[in-house]
């Protein structure tokens, strides 16, 4: 029995066991929140076989009844359920779910429909549908759920085995592949499966654009002990370590990106298996950078998801990685020759690194996965544009600002912000040069990373302190500069970062990640709202942003 | 045309609200004027603002703004005189190549379309495309060609992007027309640019001013002719009034022309508008419109005769941006100061226009909330679509500089139009002061002698000082005070509006108050002793959208900082971690290029350098 659905609900397993997105929920476990929006692959609740100690059918029936009673299932329903009771069946309780975070997201007209169920074709509207609808979910056909290819099943099995054996250290699993081939979905599924066997796994996020547990633009390292039963915007969490890079793509400053990844990877202590997500940029420089990353992080397993149209992408075998030239790293042999004639400094480095080199070249196991869902590897056909997914993740993060007790949604601008003096926190605009006099203009109503640098920030004057270079430093969370008080020299900042962490923040980083437009436009209809206009026309030439047409064909190429 | 039909469709829907980097259209206007003004210092300021826009926009900066800024940068480098011509060619070249490539990019289809064809479609002179070709593939062009190219492209951007965006509220149907016009202009400039360039700098300011004034007068004359033409055609004043308000495409075109001139100088346009025969009618003018001097009762009510109002309303409505309203009002007060009692209509019309503009602005706010855009007939006759914020203190100054019998009334209009009113006692004092000055003591009763501050207000300076003091002390009772301080009937109306609105608005905030207080108290305790605090000035945050503070005006220049300090990072955590903590991380293959930046910081190098001894 399977139920693939769109919507959101809270699932409690009353009897037996079910599996959702790879994660097995048995009757001893607490309720789990399931989020299955239209924007992502639908969740499936699937009954699984389980081992049971009880002998007779009667005993089983008794215990099932006891569970139902304990959860206050009405008598009629109880009788009806038990009539259909069979050995090894599973009983789940689905309740409607309403969290402050989803309430906040749904409050934006742009996203109000994401959990709505698209009407199925066909006239049949069964009582079952009505019951499901009352909990806020709707049935979908099973194809809209997770489709696993044979290769991915095999890969996942092997990875689980590697993680459960504890022979030779913790597996470090690096997942790579072009965008829209299901990397994130694969990761979530893998994490959920691993959590069936392990209390927790760790996760290193190297994809700046589509982050799993944080808002976009950062590299993070997080301990995952709860399954991922929804898309990223439903499980924004506080990472163990996070560095804000400040852009959704690393192409502008790959060196800082590598530094950032290194800095975050340092937090990994090799006690728990690690899953590493990489960016979907695998062409040209992106490929070279990926080689650097693989070499740098030295994974034990590389899962390479291969997409249509990326056939010419090399297989990342250990030999290939050893011999390939990356963007910042060189192959073993080449490197030696080249470094011979450089300065003494280089020689020294070469020497010191010698012993490490062995560990780097011990090689990984390559697992190739061929995705088999419709539209795989074709970013143009993705369900939702990546920037919209980013906006949703940010809304999910900002949703944490909503007070838990209330039913109504408070608009962001009505919340009481924190304040901090200009001269107590350093400031840096990462992605572009801004004239220092204009700095407050640029930070006002902007998205900032709340960071901690090791240097002490102190200043005699009361003006802002501007950093001369972009630090690679701990990021404790994010916030919105709600307003700037130039008279009293204060920043007013809205952030869900808990106050005990906020105390530590002494640096604000401003990147090209911007507050979702809908946050500005949903501030109520009255009065002039800064930065919002209905008079700007995008029809006029040059009014839009720079947009590169990547698939532009030249005349001579289009001929057969 | 299919294209225009498609465009007209969405225009009927409620306008989509977009998020942009600028706070308001006025700011956008200001940057455009700055970029195109020709004064290096102002241009630099505008470029600085554009760089801040880029930071706000992330990766969504409008292309045309970027291109304009790059070209202006080249011009500034050029005028600075510090660069050789070859270097300048390189700078100009890149900016021009980027312009041609990027601006045509969006018109590209799946199969590459030749640039020439796209350029022709977009009215970019073909020689600009040739210039691009030379820059990328051919012999490097001469500086003179690059300069010319830069000027032509800047002009193209001004007409095609900046001016059109500025007039966007009334764009739409006349787009085709403008297109043709732009084309004509572009070719014209192409021919003239050489001579113009040579002449412009030598022109004395006075002559320039005079020429501009003449131009404005001409355009205004064409406006008058247009409006009189309508009257002649319809033979009825009543019909004409209606027709005037439904401004035609001709009027809009005239408006666009004046707006162009406006960018060169707001003052000149304001001056020309106040010439006899424009906003100040001549006797002949009034006769044609059948306005008799004796039935000018309206004039005593501080109203412009209806027919005359309707005659000018479309023009004023289009022109009254935040900046121009300020300029026009200031100019009006200044003219009022100069004109003698003897001249017939001038003072009367000046006073009434000031009153009309101020009242219209006050009402604009109130109406906008209630009225849907579709209730057009009344809306059409308004001067403001929405309320704008002016430099009130400056206006009060100007008003008091031009004392006349109407000063107390005008002052009162200004005071009640302010979105952050002065304290009640200050207002009263000021009105009293002005009425003494104009010998009309009876109109305003003397304020209580027991002034709360104990400091009598005699001058504007002391008033401003007081206002500042009060603003600082205020904060909390902002709203309360606002209701108290309303003076005069207009102000009261305004507040009633607001009050009603407050009532209808659901206030979920109140319910949570108690719970929230607990949470806030906890947070505050955790933050004790930290530089981070909870902002708790009793500010009603919900009344202020993101990016705005109580008491903060929309003027973006308020956010400029004059003092700041730079901090270089001595201890980059990464550099430290790299070497010691994790040997496995220290990839030996990392090339020198990566490491260089991390090994020695700028200050390290400085230290090493200063320690060096040369024999």
mmCIF file of N, CA and C in Angstrom, chain B residues 511-580:
data_model
loop_
_atom_site.group_PDB
_atom_site.id
_atom_site.type_symbol
_atom_site.label_atom_id
_atom_site.label_comp_id
_atom_site.label_asym_id
_atom_site.label_seq_id
_atom_site.Cartn_x
_atom_site.Cartn_y
_atom_site.Cartn_z
ATOM 1 N N UNK B 511 -2.934 41.428 21.293
ATOM 2 C CA UNK B 511 -3.217 40.203 22.045
ATOM 3 C C UNK B 511 -1.950 39.558 22.584
ATOM 4 N N UNK B 512 -0.936 39.602 21.723
ATOM 5 C CA UNK B 512 0.264 38.867 22.110
ATOM 6 C C UNK B 512 1.101 39.633 23.089
ATOM 7 N N UNK B 513 0.695 40.835 23.310
ATOM 8 C CA UNK B 513 1.587 41.722 24.008
ATOM 9 C C UNK B 513 2.179 41.082 25.244
ATOM 10 N N UNK B 514 1.298 40.485 26.046
ATOM 11 C CA UNK B 514 1.760 39.934 27.317
ATOM 12 C C UNK B 514 2.793 38.832 27.097
ATOM 13 N N UNK B 515 2.467 37.905 26.181
ATOM 14 C CA UNK B 515 3.392 36.812 25.895
ATOM 15 C C UNK B 515 4.724 37.345 25.431
ATOM 16 N N UNK B 516 4.593 38.301 24.495
ATOM 17 C CA UNK B 516 5.796 38.861 23.915
ATOM 18 C C UNK B 516 6.689 39.502 24.953
ATOM 19 N N UNK B 517 6.047 40.176 25.888
ATOM 20 C CA UNK B 517 6.836 40.876 26.903
ATOM 21 C C UNK B 517 7.741 39.901 27.638
ATOM 22 N N UNK B 518 7.191 38.714 27.897
ATOM 23 C CA UNK B 518 7.967 37.687 28.580
ATOM 24 C C UNK B 518 9.196 37.314 27.753
ATOM 25 N N UNK B 519 8.925 37.016 26.479
ATOM 26 C CA UNK B 519 10.011 36.597 25.585
ATOM 27 C C UNK B 519 11.061 37.699 25.512
ATOM 28 N N UNK B 520 10.579 38.910 25.351
ATOM 29 C CA UNK B 520 11.500 40.035 25.210
ATOM 30 C C UNK B 520 12.329 40.212 26.476
ATOM 31 N N UNK B 521 11.668 40.072 27.600
ATOM 32 C CA UNK B 521 12.398 40.227 28.860
ATOM 33 C C UNK B 521 13.502 39.179 28.966
ATOM 34 N N UNK B 522 13.178 37.958 28.552
ATOM 35 C CA UNK B 522 14.181 36.892 28.581
ATOM 36 C C UNK B 522 15.355 37.231 27.688
ATOM 37 N N UNK B 523 15.018 37.656 26.463
ATOM 38 C CA UNK B 523 16.071 38.004 25.520
ATOM 39 C C UNK B 523 16.934 39.111 26.078
ATOM 40 N N UNK B 524 16.278 40.071 26.665
ATOM 41 C CA UNK B 524 17.018 41.212 27.176
ATOM 42 C C UNK B 524 18.005 40.758 28.254
ATOM 43 N N UNK B 525 17.525 39.819 29.082
ATOM 44 C CA UNK B 525 18.400 39.324 30.143
ATOM 45 C C UNK B 525 19.621 38.627 29.534
ATOM 46 N N UNK B 526 19.375 37.845 28.483
ATOM 47 C CA UNK B 526 20.490 37.134 27.855
ATOM 48 C C UNK B 526 21.492 38.110 27.248
ATOM 49 N N UNK B 527 20.978 39.216 26.743
ATOM 50 C CA UNK B 527 21.864 40.168 26.075
ATOM 51 C C UNK B 527 22.537 41.127 27.048
ATOM 52 N N UNK B 528 22.252 40.959 28.312
ATOM 53 C CA UNK B 528 22.759 41.911 29.286
ATOM 54 C C UNK B 528 24.279 42.043 29.172
ATOM 55 N N UNK B 529 24.728 43.241 29.086
ATOM 56 C CA UNK B 529 26.169 43.476 29.021
ATOM 57 C C UNK B 529 26.739 43.348 27.632
ATOM 58 N N UNK B 530 25.895 43.101 26.644
ATOM 59 C CA UNK B 530 26.391 42.959 25.276
ATOM 60 C C UNK B 530 26.134 44.252 24.509
ATOM 61 N N UNK B 531 26.832 44.396 23.384
ATOM 62 C CA UNK B 531 26.569 45.573 22.561
ATOM 63 C C UNK B 531 25.229 45.448 21.854
ATOM 64 N N UNK B 532 24.740 44.221 21.767
ATOM 65 C CA UNK B 532 23.442 43.988 21.142
ATOM 66 C C UNK B 532 22.346 44.230 22.162
ATOM 67 N N UNK B 533 21.344 44.950 21.753
ATOM 68 C CA UNK B 533 20.222 45.227 22.639
ATOM 69 C C UNK B 533 18.928 45.053 21.858
ATOM 70 N N UNK B 534 17.857 44.976 22.617
ATOM 71 C CA UNK B 534 16.564 44.970 21.933
ATOM 72 C C UNK B 534 16.114 46.411 21.781
ATOM 73 N N UNK B 535 15.751 46.764 20.565
ATOM 74 C CA UNK B 535 15.282 48.134 20.351
ATOM 75 C C UNK B 535 13.924 48.255 21.009
ATOM 76 N N UNK B 536 13.847 49.023 22.035
ATOM 77 C CA UNK B 536 12.560 49.138 22.711
ATOM 78 C C UNK B 536 12.296 50.574 23.095
ATOM 79 N N UNK B 537 12.096 51.369 22.096
ATOM 80 C CA UNK B 537 11.780 52.753 22.383
ATOM 81 C C UNK B 537 10.283 52.961 22.380
ATOM 82 N N UNK B 538 9.543 51.884 22.411
ATOM 83 C CA UNK B 538 8.103 52.011 22.283
ATOM 84 C C UNK B 538 7.720 52.440 20.890
ATOM 85 N N UNK B 539 8.587 52.152 19.940
ATOM 86 C CA UNK B 539 8.289 52.522 18.553
ATOM 87 C C UNK B 539 7.203 51.607 18.026
ATOM 88 N N UNK B 540 6.236 52.173 17.332
ATOM 89 C CA UNK B 540 5.222 51.354 16.678
ATOM 90 C C UNK B 540 5.808 50.878 15.354
ATOM 91 N N UNK B 541 6.561 49.819 15.412
ATOM 92 C CA UNK B 541 7.276 49.396 14.214
ATOM 93 C C UNK B 541 6.340 49.107 13.060
ATOM 94 N N UNK B 542 5.156 48.643 13.383
ATOM 95 C CA UNK B 542 4.274 48.242 12.282
ATOM 96 C C UNK B 542 3.870 49.419 11.406
ATOM 97 N N UNK B 543 4.044 50.625 11.901
ATOM 98 C CA UNK B 543 3.721 51.791 11.079
ATOM 99 C C UNK B 543 4.842 52.148 10.111
ATOM 100 N N UNK B 544 5.955 51.454 10.216
ATOM 101 C CA UNK B 544 7.091 51.829 9.386
ATOM 102 C C UNK B 544 7.570 50.634 8.570
ATOM 103 N N UNK B 545 7.501 50.747 7.264
ATOM 104 C CA UNK B 545 7.961 49.634 6.431
ATOM 105 C C UNK B 545 9.461 49.420 6.583
ATOM 106 N N UNK B 546 9.932 48.289 6.099
ATOM 107 C CA UNK B 546 11.357 47.973 6.185
ATOM 108 C C UNK B 546 12.161 49.106 5.563
ATOM 109 N N UNK B 547 13.241 49.451 6.213
ATOM 110 C CA UNK B 547 14.106 50.493 5.667
ATOM 111 C C UNK B 547 13.737 51.874 6.144
ATOM 112 N N UNK B 548 12.733 51.973 6.994
ATOM 113 C CA UNK B 548 12.313 53.288 7.437
ATOM 114 C C UNK B 548 12.226 53.345 8.957
ATOM 115 N N UNK B 549 12.559 54.482 9.487
ATOM 116 C CA UNK B 549 12.526 54.705 10.923
ATOM 117 C C UNK B 549 11.571 55.850 11.209
ATOM 118 N N UNK B 550 11.008 55.877 12.402
ATOM 119 C CA UNK B 550 10.211 57.046 12.755
ATOM 120 C C UNK B 550 11.075 58.302 12.635
ATOM 121 N N UNK B 551 10.507 59.330 12.062
ATOM 122 C CA UNK B 551 11.231 60.587 11.983
ATOM 123 C C UNK B 551 12.207 60.655 10.837
ATOM 124 N N UNK B 552 12.334 59.555 10.088
ATOM 125 C CA UNK B 552 13.275 59.564 8.982
ATOM 126 C C UNK B 552 12.532 59.963 7.712
ATOM 127 N N UNK B 553 13.082 60.897 6.984
ATOM 128 C CA UNK B 553 12.421 61.294 5.749
ATOM 129 C C UNK B 553 12.846 60.356 4.637
ATOM 130 N N UNK B 554 12.218 60.535 3.490
ATOM 131 C CA UNK B 554 12.545 59.674 2.366
ATOM 132 C C UNK B 554 13.796 60.121 1.646
ATOM 133 N N UNK B 555 14.333 61.235 2.046
ATOM 134 C CA UNK B 555 15.521 61.746 1.376
ATOM 135 C C UNK B 555 16.679 60.764 1.576
ATOM 136 N N UNK B 556 17.141 60.154 0.497
ATOM 137 C CA UNK B 556 18.188 59.136 0.652
ATOM 138 C C UNK B 556 19.484 59.717 1.203
ATOM 139 N N UNK B 557 19.666 61.004 1.031
ATOM 140 C CA UNK B 557 20.915 61.593 1.515
ATOM 141 C C UNK B 557 21.027 61.535 3.036
ATOM 142 N N UNK B 558 19.905 61.286 3.702
ATOM 143 C CA UNK B 558 19.968 61.140 5.158
ATOM 144 C C UNK B 558 20.787 59.932 5.565
ATOM 145 N N UNK B 559 20.937 58.996 4.650
ATOM 146 C CA UNK B 559 21.659 57.772 4.994
ATOM 147 C C UNK B 559 23.147 57.878 4.700
ATOM 148 N N UNK B 560 23.565 59.015 4.207
ATOM 149 C CA UNK B 560 24.994 59.163 3.947
ATOM 150 C C UNK B 560 25.742 59.306 5.264
ATOM 151 N N UNK B 561 26.923 58.718 5.327
ATOM 152 C CA UNK B 561 27.726 58.882 6.537
ATOM 153 C C UNK B 561 28.950 59.711 6.199
ATOM 154 N N UNK B 562 29.329 60.574 7.105
ATOM 155 C CA UNK B 562 30.494 61.397 6.818
ATOM 156 C C UNK B 562 31.749 60.852 7.497
ATOM 157 N N UNK B 563 31.552 60.114 8.579
ATOM 158 C CA UNK B 563 32.752 59.576 9.214
ATOM 159 C C UNK B 563 32.660 58.060 9.285
ATOM 160 N N UNK B 564 33.759 57.430 9.015
ATOM 161 C CA UNK B 564 33.805 55.981 9.073
ATOM 162 C C UNK B 564 35.254 55.599 9.294
ATOM 163 N N UNK B 565 35.501 54.370 9.708
ATOM 164 C CA UNK B 565 36.896 53.963 9.835
ATOM 165 C C UNK B 565 37.087 52.644 9.111
ATOM 166 N N UNK B 566 38.293 52.466 8.627
ATOM 167 C CA UNK B 566 38.589 51.243 7.900
ATOM 168 C C UNK B 566 39.323 50.294 8.840
ATOM 169 N N UNK B 567 39.089 49.016 8.644
ATOM 170 C CA UNK B 567 39.752 48.040 9.497
ATOM 171 C C UNK B 567 40.277 46.934 8.593
ATOM 172 N N UNK B 568 41.563 46.651 8.701
ATOM 173 C CA UNK B 568 42.072 45.539 7.907
ATOM 174 C C UNK B 568 42.214 44.357 8.840
ATOM 175 N N UNK B 569 42.011 43.190 8.297
ATOM 176 C CA UNK B 569 42.016 42.008 9.139
ATOM 177 C C UNK B 569 43.438 41.499 9.262
ATOM 178 N N UNK B 570 43.950 41.540 10.458
ATOM 179 C CA UNK B 570 45.304 41.039 10.652
ATOM 180 C C UNK B 570 45.293 39.529 10.748
ATOM 181 N N UNK B 571 44.361 39.024 11.499
ATOM 182 C CA UNK B 571 44.333 37.578 11.714
ATOM 183 C C UNK B 571 43.185 36.962 10.953
ATOM 184 N N UNK B 572 43.481 36.533 9.771
ATOM 185 C CA UNK B 572 42.466 35.778 9.047
ATOM 186 C C UNK B 572 42.443 34.389 9.656
ATOM 187 N N UNK B 573 41.322 33.999 10.206
ATOM 188 C CA UNK B 573 41.293 32.690 10.860
ATOM 189 C C UNK B 573 41.751 31.569 9.942
ATOM 190 N N UNK B 574 41.455 31.700 8.660
ATOM 191 C CA UNK B 574 41.778 30.615 7.741
ATOM 192 C C UNK B 574 43.274 30.395 7.632
ATOM 193 N N UNK B 575 43.990 31.506 7.518
ATOM 194 C CA UNK B 575 45.429 31.371 7.337
ATOM 195 C C UNK B 575 46.023 30.595 8.492
ATOM 196 N N UNK B 576 45.499 30.874 9.674
ATOM 197 C CA UNK B 576 46.038 30.191 10.845
ATOM 198 C C UNK B 576 45.698 28.707 10.811
ATOM 199 N N UNK B 577 44.443 28.452 10.603
ATOM 200 C CA UNK B 577 43.989 27.060 10.618
ATOM 201 C C UNK B 577 44.737 26.225 9.586
ATOM 202 N N UNK B 578 44.983 26.880 8.471
ATOM 203 C CA UNK B 578 45.579 26.177 7.356
ATOM 204 C C UNK B 578 46.834 25.410 7.739
ATOM 205 N N UNK B 579 47.718 26.121 8.381
ATOM 206 C CA UNK B 579 49.021 25.549 8.633
ATOM 207 C C UNK B 579 49.018 24.479 9.708
ATOM 208 N N UNK B 580 48.272 24.715 10.771
ATOM 209 C CA UNK B 580 48.498 23.871 11.949
ATOM 210 C C UNK B 580 47.438 22.816 12.166
#
